[in-house]
Amino acid sequence: DSGVTQTPKHLITATGQRVTLRCSPRSGDLSVYWYQQSLDQGLQFLIQYYNGEERAKGNILERFSAQQFPDLHSELNLSSLELGDSALYFCASSPNPGETQYFGPGTRLLVL
Amino acid sequence: DAKTTQPPSMDCAEGRAANLPCNHSTISGNEYVYWYRQIHSQGPQYIIHGLKNNETNEMASLIITEDRKSSTLILPHATLRDTAVYYCIVSKEYGNKLVFGAGTILRVKS
């Protein structure tokens, strides 16, 4: 158990819908990262937050957005969902940027 | 971030040491070598990391060559539960992201 929690574990929804994935970092960690793992793309970095501020962006679609709240939990919002958004979404946290990242168990999203 | 090269798969007998190689010939001075593993579809699990010196923890040992162009992760006594995809990642100090390649599928067999 890494100490990073993610909810929900599984999510099934329809195309065009919007969902919110939630991540609680390890106690004391200020930095949160989001990754997407699909069958054809592997594990890809989406976005990073540090102490409430966006710090780095990766291959994140415009339909996706994220934020980190004052209590340091983070949410990833996925809208106008397409079949290709079906994937595992992982959150990771680290004490500070650049330090070892610890991953949560992931949210499995299925878009039908 | 420097690119890494790993063999696509390896087999290891249960109870024996598993030695997983990684090539990172373009690594620069401020880049660390990280190892993670992913068991089935679980979240990647941190194993170990190092800069120059060899490192050991309760899970594994990391041997980095003197020129830092390659490294080996050693699981001293592999068990069936060590069957996973192992990722070797090079990441800058104060970096923002981990860049995952295809990794090495390690199959531990009884």
mmCIF file of C-alpha atoms in Angstrom:
data_model
loop_
_atom_site.group_PDB
_atom_site.id
_atom_site.type_symbol
_atom_site.label_atom_id
_atom_site.label_comp_id
_atom_site.label_asym_id
_atom_site.label_seq_id
_atom_site.Cartn_x
_atom_site.Cartn_y
_atom_site.Cartn_z
ATOM 1 C CA ASP A 1 0.000 0.000 0.000
ATOM 2 C CA SER A 2 1.634 3.232 -1.214
ATOM 3 C CA GLY A 3 -0.560 5.534 0.868
ATOM 4 C CA VAL A 4 -2.049 7.157 -2.251
ATOM 5 C CA THR A 5 -5.776 6.591 -2.594
ATOM 6 C CA GLN A 6 -7.920 6.901 -5.688
ATOM 7 C CA THR A 7 -11.666 6.770 -6.150
ATOM 8 C CA PRO A 8 -13.599 5.268 -7.725
ATOM 9 C CA LYS A 9 -11.851 1.989 -8.545
ATOM 10 C CA HIS A 10 -14.025 1.385 -11.587
ATOM 11 C CA LEU A 11 -16.156 3.694 -13.679
ATOM 12 C CA ILE A 12 -18.413 2.787 -16.597
ATOM 13 C CA THR A 13 -19.985 5.594 -18.570
ATOM 14 C CA ALA A 14 -21.218 6.526 -22.032
ATOM 15 C CA THR A 15 -19.679 8.586 -24.804
ATOM 16 C CA GLY A 16 -20.227 12.303 -24.422
ATOM 17 C CA GLN A 17 -20.447 12.133 -20.652
ATOM 18 C CA ARG A 18 -18.242 13.803 -18.028
ATOM 19 C CA VAL A 19 -16.550 12.102 -15.066
ATOM 20 C CA THR A 20 -14.384 13.153 -12.137
ATOM 21 C CA LEU A 21 -11.575 11.023 -10.754
ATOM 22 C CA ARG A 22 -10.282 11.738 -7.279
ATOM 23 C CA CYS A 23 -6.836 11.293 -5.736
ATOM 24 C CA SER A 24 -5.618 11.738 -2.169
ATOM 25 C CA PRO A 25 -1.831 11.933 -1.922
ATOM 26 C CA ARG A 26 0.328 10.392 0.785
ATOM 27 C CA SER A 27 0.360 12.370 4.000
ATOM 28 C CA GLY A 28 2.810 15.249 3.662
ATOM 29 C CA ASP A 29 3.230 15.002 -0.110
ATOM 30 C CA LEU A 30 2.729 18.331 -1.866
ATOM 31 C CA SER A 31 3.067 17.212 -5.467
ATOM 32 C CA VAL A 32 0.485 15.200 -7.393
ATOM 33 C CA TYR A 33 0.866 13.669 -10.848
ATOM 34 C CA TRP A 34 -1.714 12.120 -13.185
ATOM 35 C CA TYR A 35 -0.918 9.368 -15.704
ATOM 36 C CA GLN A 36 -3.010 7.524 -18.275
ATOM 37 C CA GLN A 37 -2.384 3.920 -19.278
ATOM 38 C CA SER A 38 -4.143 2.661 -22.379
ATOM 39 C CA LEU A 39 -3.459 -0.562 -24.242
ATOM 40 C CA ASP A 40 -1.934 1.117 -27.267
ATOM 41 C CA GLN A 41 -0.101 4.032 -25.612
ATOM 42 C CA GLY A 42 1.385 2.612 -22.441
ATOM 43 C CA LEU A 43 1.800 4.784 -19.343
ATOM 44 C CA GLN A 44 1.766 8.485 -20.223
ATOM 45 C CA PHE A 45 2.179 11.551 -18.049
ATOM 46 C CA LEU A 46 -0.771 13.936 -18.144
ATOM 47 C CA ILE A 47 -0.253 16.737 -15.636
ATOM 48 C CA GLN A 48 1.471 17.685 -12.383
ATOM 49 C CA TYR A 49 0.409 19.931 -9.515
ATOM 50 C CA TYR A 50 2.528 21.242 -6.682
ATOM 51 C CA ASN A 51 0.950 22.804 -3.618
ATOM 52 C CA GLY A 52 -2.169 23.789 -5.531
ATOM 53 C CA GLU A 53 -0.478 25.155 -8.640
ATOM 54 C CA GLU A 54 -0.115 23.499 -12.017
ATOM 55 C CA ARG A 55 3.570 22.762 -12.572
ATOM 56 C CA ALA A 56 3.866 20.714 -15.736
ATOM 57 C CA LYS A 57 1.684 19.453 -18.538
ATOM 58 C CA GLY A 58 2.156 16.400 -20.655
ATOM 59 C CA ASN A 59 -0.078 14.805 -23.257
ATOM 60 C CA ILE A 60 -3.310 16.007 -21.712
ATOM 61 C CA LEU A 61 -6.248 16.600 -24.024
ATOM 62 C CA GLU A 62 -8.146 19.906 -23.910
ATOM 63 C CA ARG A 63 -11.254 17.944 -22.861
ATOM 64 C CA PHE A 64 -9.399 16.951 -19.696
ATOM 65 C CA SER A 65 -8.677 19.263 -16.784
ATOM 66 C CA ALA A 66 -7.367 18.869 -13.279
ATOM 67 C CA GLN A 67 -6.944 20.794 -10.085
ATOM 68 C CA GLN A 68 -5.353 20.412 -6.682
ATOM 69 C CA PHE A 69 -7.310 21.678 -3.697
ATOM 70 C CA PRO A 70 -6.054 23.388 -0.499
ATOM 71 C CA ASP A 71 -6.191 20.061 1.353
ATOM 72 C CA LEU A 72 -3.878 18.747 -1.431
ATOM 73 C CA HIS A 73 -6.272 16.212 -2.874
ATOM 74 C CA SER A 74 -6.596 16.365 -6.645
ATOM 75 C CA GLU A 75 -9.332 15.760 -9.171
ATOM 76 C CA LEU A 76 -9.048 14.895 -12.836
ATOM 77 C CA ASN A 77 -12.079 15.895 -14.896
ATOM 78 C CA LEU A 78 -12.693 14.150 -18.202
ATOM 79 C CA SER A 79 -15.439 15.563 -20.426
ATOM 80 C CA SER A 80 -17.028 14.791 -23.798
ATOM 81 C CA LEU A 81 -15.790 11.263 -23.323
ATOM 82 C CA GLU A 82 -14.864 9.145 -26.315
ATOM 83 C CA LEU A 83 -14.359 5.411 -26.634
ATOM 84 C CA GLY A 84 -10.609 5.991 -26.828
ATOM 85 C CA ASP A 85 -10.565 7.518 -23.352
ATOM 86 C CA SER A 86 -11.111 4.067 -21.888
ATOM 87 C CA ALA A 87 -7.970 3.454 -19.865
ATOM 88 C CA LEU A 88 -6.446 3.138 -16.438
ATOM 89 C CA TYR A 89 -5.832 6.493 -14.778
ATOM 90 C CA PHE A 90 -3.162 6.627 -12.099
ATOM 91 C CA CYS A 91 -2.353 9.309 -9.617
ATOM 92 C CA ALA A 92 1.067 9.547 -7.991
ATOM 93 C CA SER A 93 2.420 11.811 -5.284
ATOM 94 C CA SER A 94 5.809 12.939 -4.026
ATOM 95 C CA PRO A 95 6.925 15.171 -1.164
ATOM 96 C CA ASN A 96 8.286 17.743 -3.605
ATOM 97 C CA PRO A 97 8.755 17.913 -7.386
ATOM 98 C CA GLY A 98 11.459 15.599 -8.605
ATOM 99 C CA GLU A 99 11.367 13.290 -5.614
ATOM 100 C CA THR A 100 10.287 9.671 -5.721
ATOM 101 C CA GLN A 101 6.722 9.258 -6.949
ATOM 102 C CA TYR A 102 4.384 6.793 -5.262
ATOM 103 C CA PHE A 103 1.440 5.561 -7.280
ATOM 104 C CA GLY A 104 -2.132 4.879 -6.297
ATOM 105 C CA PRO A 105 -4.100 1.784 -7.324
ATOM 106 C CA GLY A 106 -5.715 3.542 -10.270
ATOM 107 C CA THR A 107 -9.203 4.124 -11.648
ATOM 108 C CA ARG A 108 -10.314 1.906 -14.513
ATOM 109 C CA LEU A 109 -12.535 3.915 -16.883
ATOM 110 C CA LEU A 110 -14.641 2.214 -19.490
ATOM 111 C CA VAL A 111 -16.480 4.388 -22.018
ATOM 112 C CA LEU A 112 -19.241 2.589 -23.889
ATOM 113 C CA ASP B 1 15.081 12.838 -20.264
ATOM 114 C CA ALA B 2 17.455 10.170 -21.515
ATOM 115 C CA LYS B 3 16.007 7.181 -23.331
ATOM 116 C CA THR B 4 16.337 3.684 -21.861
ATOM 117 C CA THR B 5 16.534 0.308 -23.556
ATOM 118 C CA GLN B 6 15.402 -2.898 -21.855
ATOM 119 C CA PRO B 7 14.931 -6.458 -23.113
ATOM 120 C CA PRO B 8 11.222 -7.135 -23.785
ATOM 121 C CA SER B 9 11.081 -10.226 -21.586
ATOM 122 C CA MET B 10 13.078 -12.468 -19.276
ATOM 123 C CA ASP B 11 12.476 -15.678 -17.383
ATOM 124 C CA CYS B 12 13.852 -16.540 -13.972
ATOM 125 C CA ALA B 13 13.593 -19.645 -11.800
ATOM 126 C CA GLU B 14 11.961 -19.199 -8.422
ATOM 127 C CA GLY B 15 14.536 -18.737 -5.663
ATOM 128 C CA ARG B 16 17.248 -17.600 -8.047
ATOM 129 C CA ALA B 17 18.482 -14.052 -8.542
ATOM 130 C CA ALA B 18 16.803 -12.063 -11.299
ATOM 131 C CA ASN B 19 19.148 -9.641 -13.049
ATOM 132 C CA LEU B 20 17.355 -7.076 -15.188
ATOM 133 C CA PRO B 21 19.568 -4.935 -17.437
ATOM 134 C CA CYS B 22 18.928 -1.411 -18.656
ATOM 135 C CA ASN B 23 20.876 0.678 -21.114
ATOM 136 C CA HIS B 24 20.826 4.474 -20.754
ATOM 137 C CA SER B 25 23.821 5.570 -22.779
ATOM 138 C CA THR B 26 22.676 9.206 -23.134
ATOM 139 C CA ILE B 27 22.173 9.800 -19.414
ATOM 140 C CA SER B 28 23.405 13.159 -18.177
ATOM 141 C CA GLY B 29 25.013 14.087 -14.907
ATOM 142 C CA ASN B 30 21.922 15.224 -13.055
ATOM 143 C CA GLU B 31 19.704 12.320 -14.075
ATOM 144 C CA TYR B 32 18.751 9.531 -11.720
ATOM 145 C CA VAL B 33 17.988 5.930 -12.635
ATOM 146 C CA TYR B 34 14.652 4.761 -11.239
ATOM 147 C CA TRP B 35 13.115 1.299 -11.244
ATOM 148 C CA TYR B 36 9.409 0.653 -10.917
ATOM 149 C CA ARG B 37 7.373 -2.465 -11.473
ATOM 150 C CA GLN B 38 3.753 -3.054 -12.359
ATOM 151 C CA ILE B 39 2.036 -6.265 -11.364
ATOM 152 C CA HIS B 40 -0.874 -6.978 -13.702
ATOM 153 C CA SER B 41 -2.857 -3.701 -13.855
ATOM 154 C CA GLN B 42 -1.987 -2.430 -10.402
ATOM 155 C CA GLY B 43 -0.348 0.941 -9.855
ATOM 156 C CA PRO B 44 3.387 1.069 -10.599
ATOM 157 C CA GLN B 45 5.380 0.214 -7.497
ATOM 158 C CA TYR B 46 8.600 2.062 -6.697
ATOM 159 C CA ILE B 47 11.546 -0.290 -6.232
ATOM 160 C CA ILE B 48 14.782 1.680 -6.002
ATOM 161 C CA HIS B 49 16.724 4.554 -7.512
ATOM 162 C CA GLY B 50 20.297 5.808 -7.720
ATOM 163 C CA LEU B 51 22.560 8.455 -9.173
ATOM 164 C CA LYS B 52 26.097 7.057 -9.261
ATOM 165 C CA ASN B 53 26.614 4.617 -6.451
ATOM 166 C CA ASN B 54 25.182 1.164 -6.100
ATOM 167 C CA GLU B 55 22.095 1.069 -3.929
ATOM 168 C CA THR B 56 20.378 -1.643 -1.916
ATOM 169 C CA ASN B 57 17.083 -1.743 -0.065
ATOM 170 C CA GLU B 58 14.788 -4.445 1.245
ATOM 171 C CA MET B 59 13.423 -5.168 -2.217
ATOM 172 C CA ALA B 60 16.402 -5.067 -4.545
ATOM 173 C CA SER B 61 19.892 -3.902 -5.429
ATOM 174 C CA LEU B 62 20.794 -1.445 -8.147
ATOM 175 C CA ILE B 63 24.182 -1.659 -9.811
ATOM 176 C CA ILE B 64 25.166 1.340 -11.953
ATOM 177 C CA THR B 65 28.251 1.103 -14.150
ATOM 178 C CA GLU B 66 31.028 3.582 -13.553
ATOM 179 C CA ASP B 67 30.293 5.440 -16.804
ATOM 180 C CA ARG B 68 26.569 5.440 -15.829
ATOM 181 C CA LYS B 69 25.561 4.235 -19.285
ATOM 182 C CA SER B 70 23.887 1.101 -18.012
ATOM 183 C CA SER B 71 22.486 -0.431 -14.851
ATOM 184 C CA THR B 72 21.205 -3.736 -13.511
ATOM 185 C CA LEU B 73 18.367 -4.315 -11.101
ATOM 186 C CA ILE B 74 18.902 -7.409 -8.980
ATOM 187 C CA LEU B 75 16.100 -9.222 -7.168
ATOM 188 C CA PRO B 76 18.169 -11.557 -4.977
ATOM 189 C CA HIS B 77 15.690 -14.393 -4.483
ATOM 190 C CA ALA B 78 12.869 -14.109 -6.986
ATOM 191 C CA THR B 79 9.430 -15.434 -6.054
ATOM 192 C CA LEU B 80 6.333 -16.024 -8.157
ATOM 193 C CA ARG B 81 4.971 -12.731 -6.824
ATOM 194 C CA ASP B 82 7.835 -10.887 -8.532
ATOM 195 C CA THR B 83 6.318 -11.672 -11.936
ATOM 196 C CA ALA B 84 5.629 -8.196 -13.338
ATOM 197 C CA VAL B 85 6.644 -5.591 -15.890
ATOM 198 C CA TYR B 86 9.799 -3.811 -14.737
ATOM 199 C CA TYR B 87 10.449 -0.285 -15.895
ATOM 200 C CA CYS B 88 13.840 1.423 -15.934
ATOM 201 C CA ILE B 89 13.394 5.200 -16.073
ATOM 202 C CA VAL B 90 15.879 8.031 -16.227
ATOM 203 C CA SER B 91 14.619 11.201 -14.606
ATOM 204 C CA LYS B 92 16.143 14.590 -14.001
ATOM 205 C CA GLU B 93 16.701 15.900 -10.525
ATOM 206 C CA TYR B 94 13.698 18.161 -9.806
ATOM 207 C CA GLY B 95 12.022 16.604 -12.860
ATOM 208 C CA ASN B 96 8.317 16.727 -13.461
ATOM 209 C CA LYS B 97 7.422 13.439 -14.978
ATOM 210 C CA LEU B 98 8.381 9.824 -15.359
ATOM 211 C CA VAL B 99 8.667 8.610 -18.943
ATOM 212 C CA PHE B 100 7.712 4.945 -19.092
ATOM 213 C CA GLY B 101 8.898 2.749 -21.930
ATOM 214 C CA ALA B 102 7.688 -0.767 -22.680
ATOM 215 C CA GLY B 103 9.693 -2.270 -19.813
ATOM 216 C CA THR B 104 10.788 -5.873 -19.305
ATOM 217 C CA ILE B 105 8.237 -8.580 -18.591
ATOM 218 C CA LEU B 106 9.826 -10.770 -15.924
ATOM 219 C CA ARG B 107 8.298 -14.209 -15.566
ATOM 220 C CA VAL B 108 9.328 -16.129 -12.467
ATOM 221 C CA LYS B 109 8.725 -19.838 -12.901
ATOM 222 C CA SER B 110 8.562 -22.612 -10.347
#
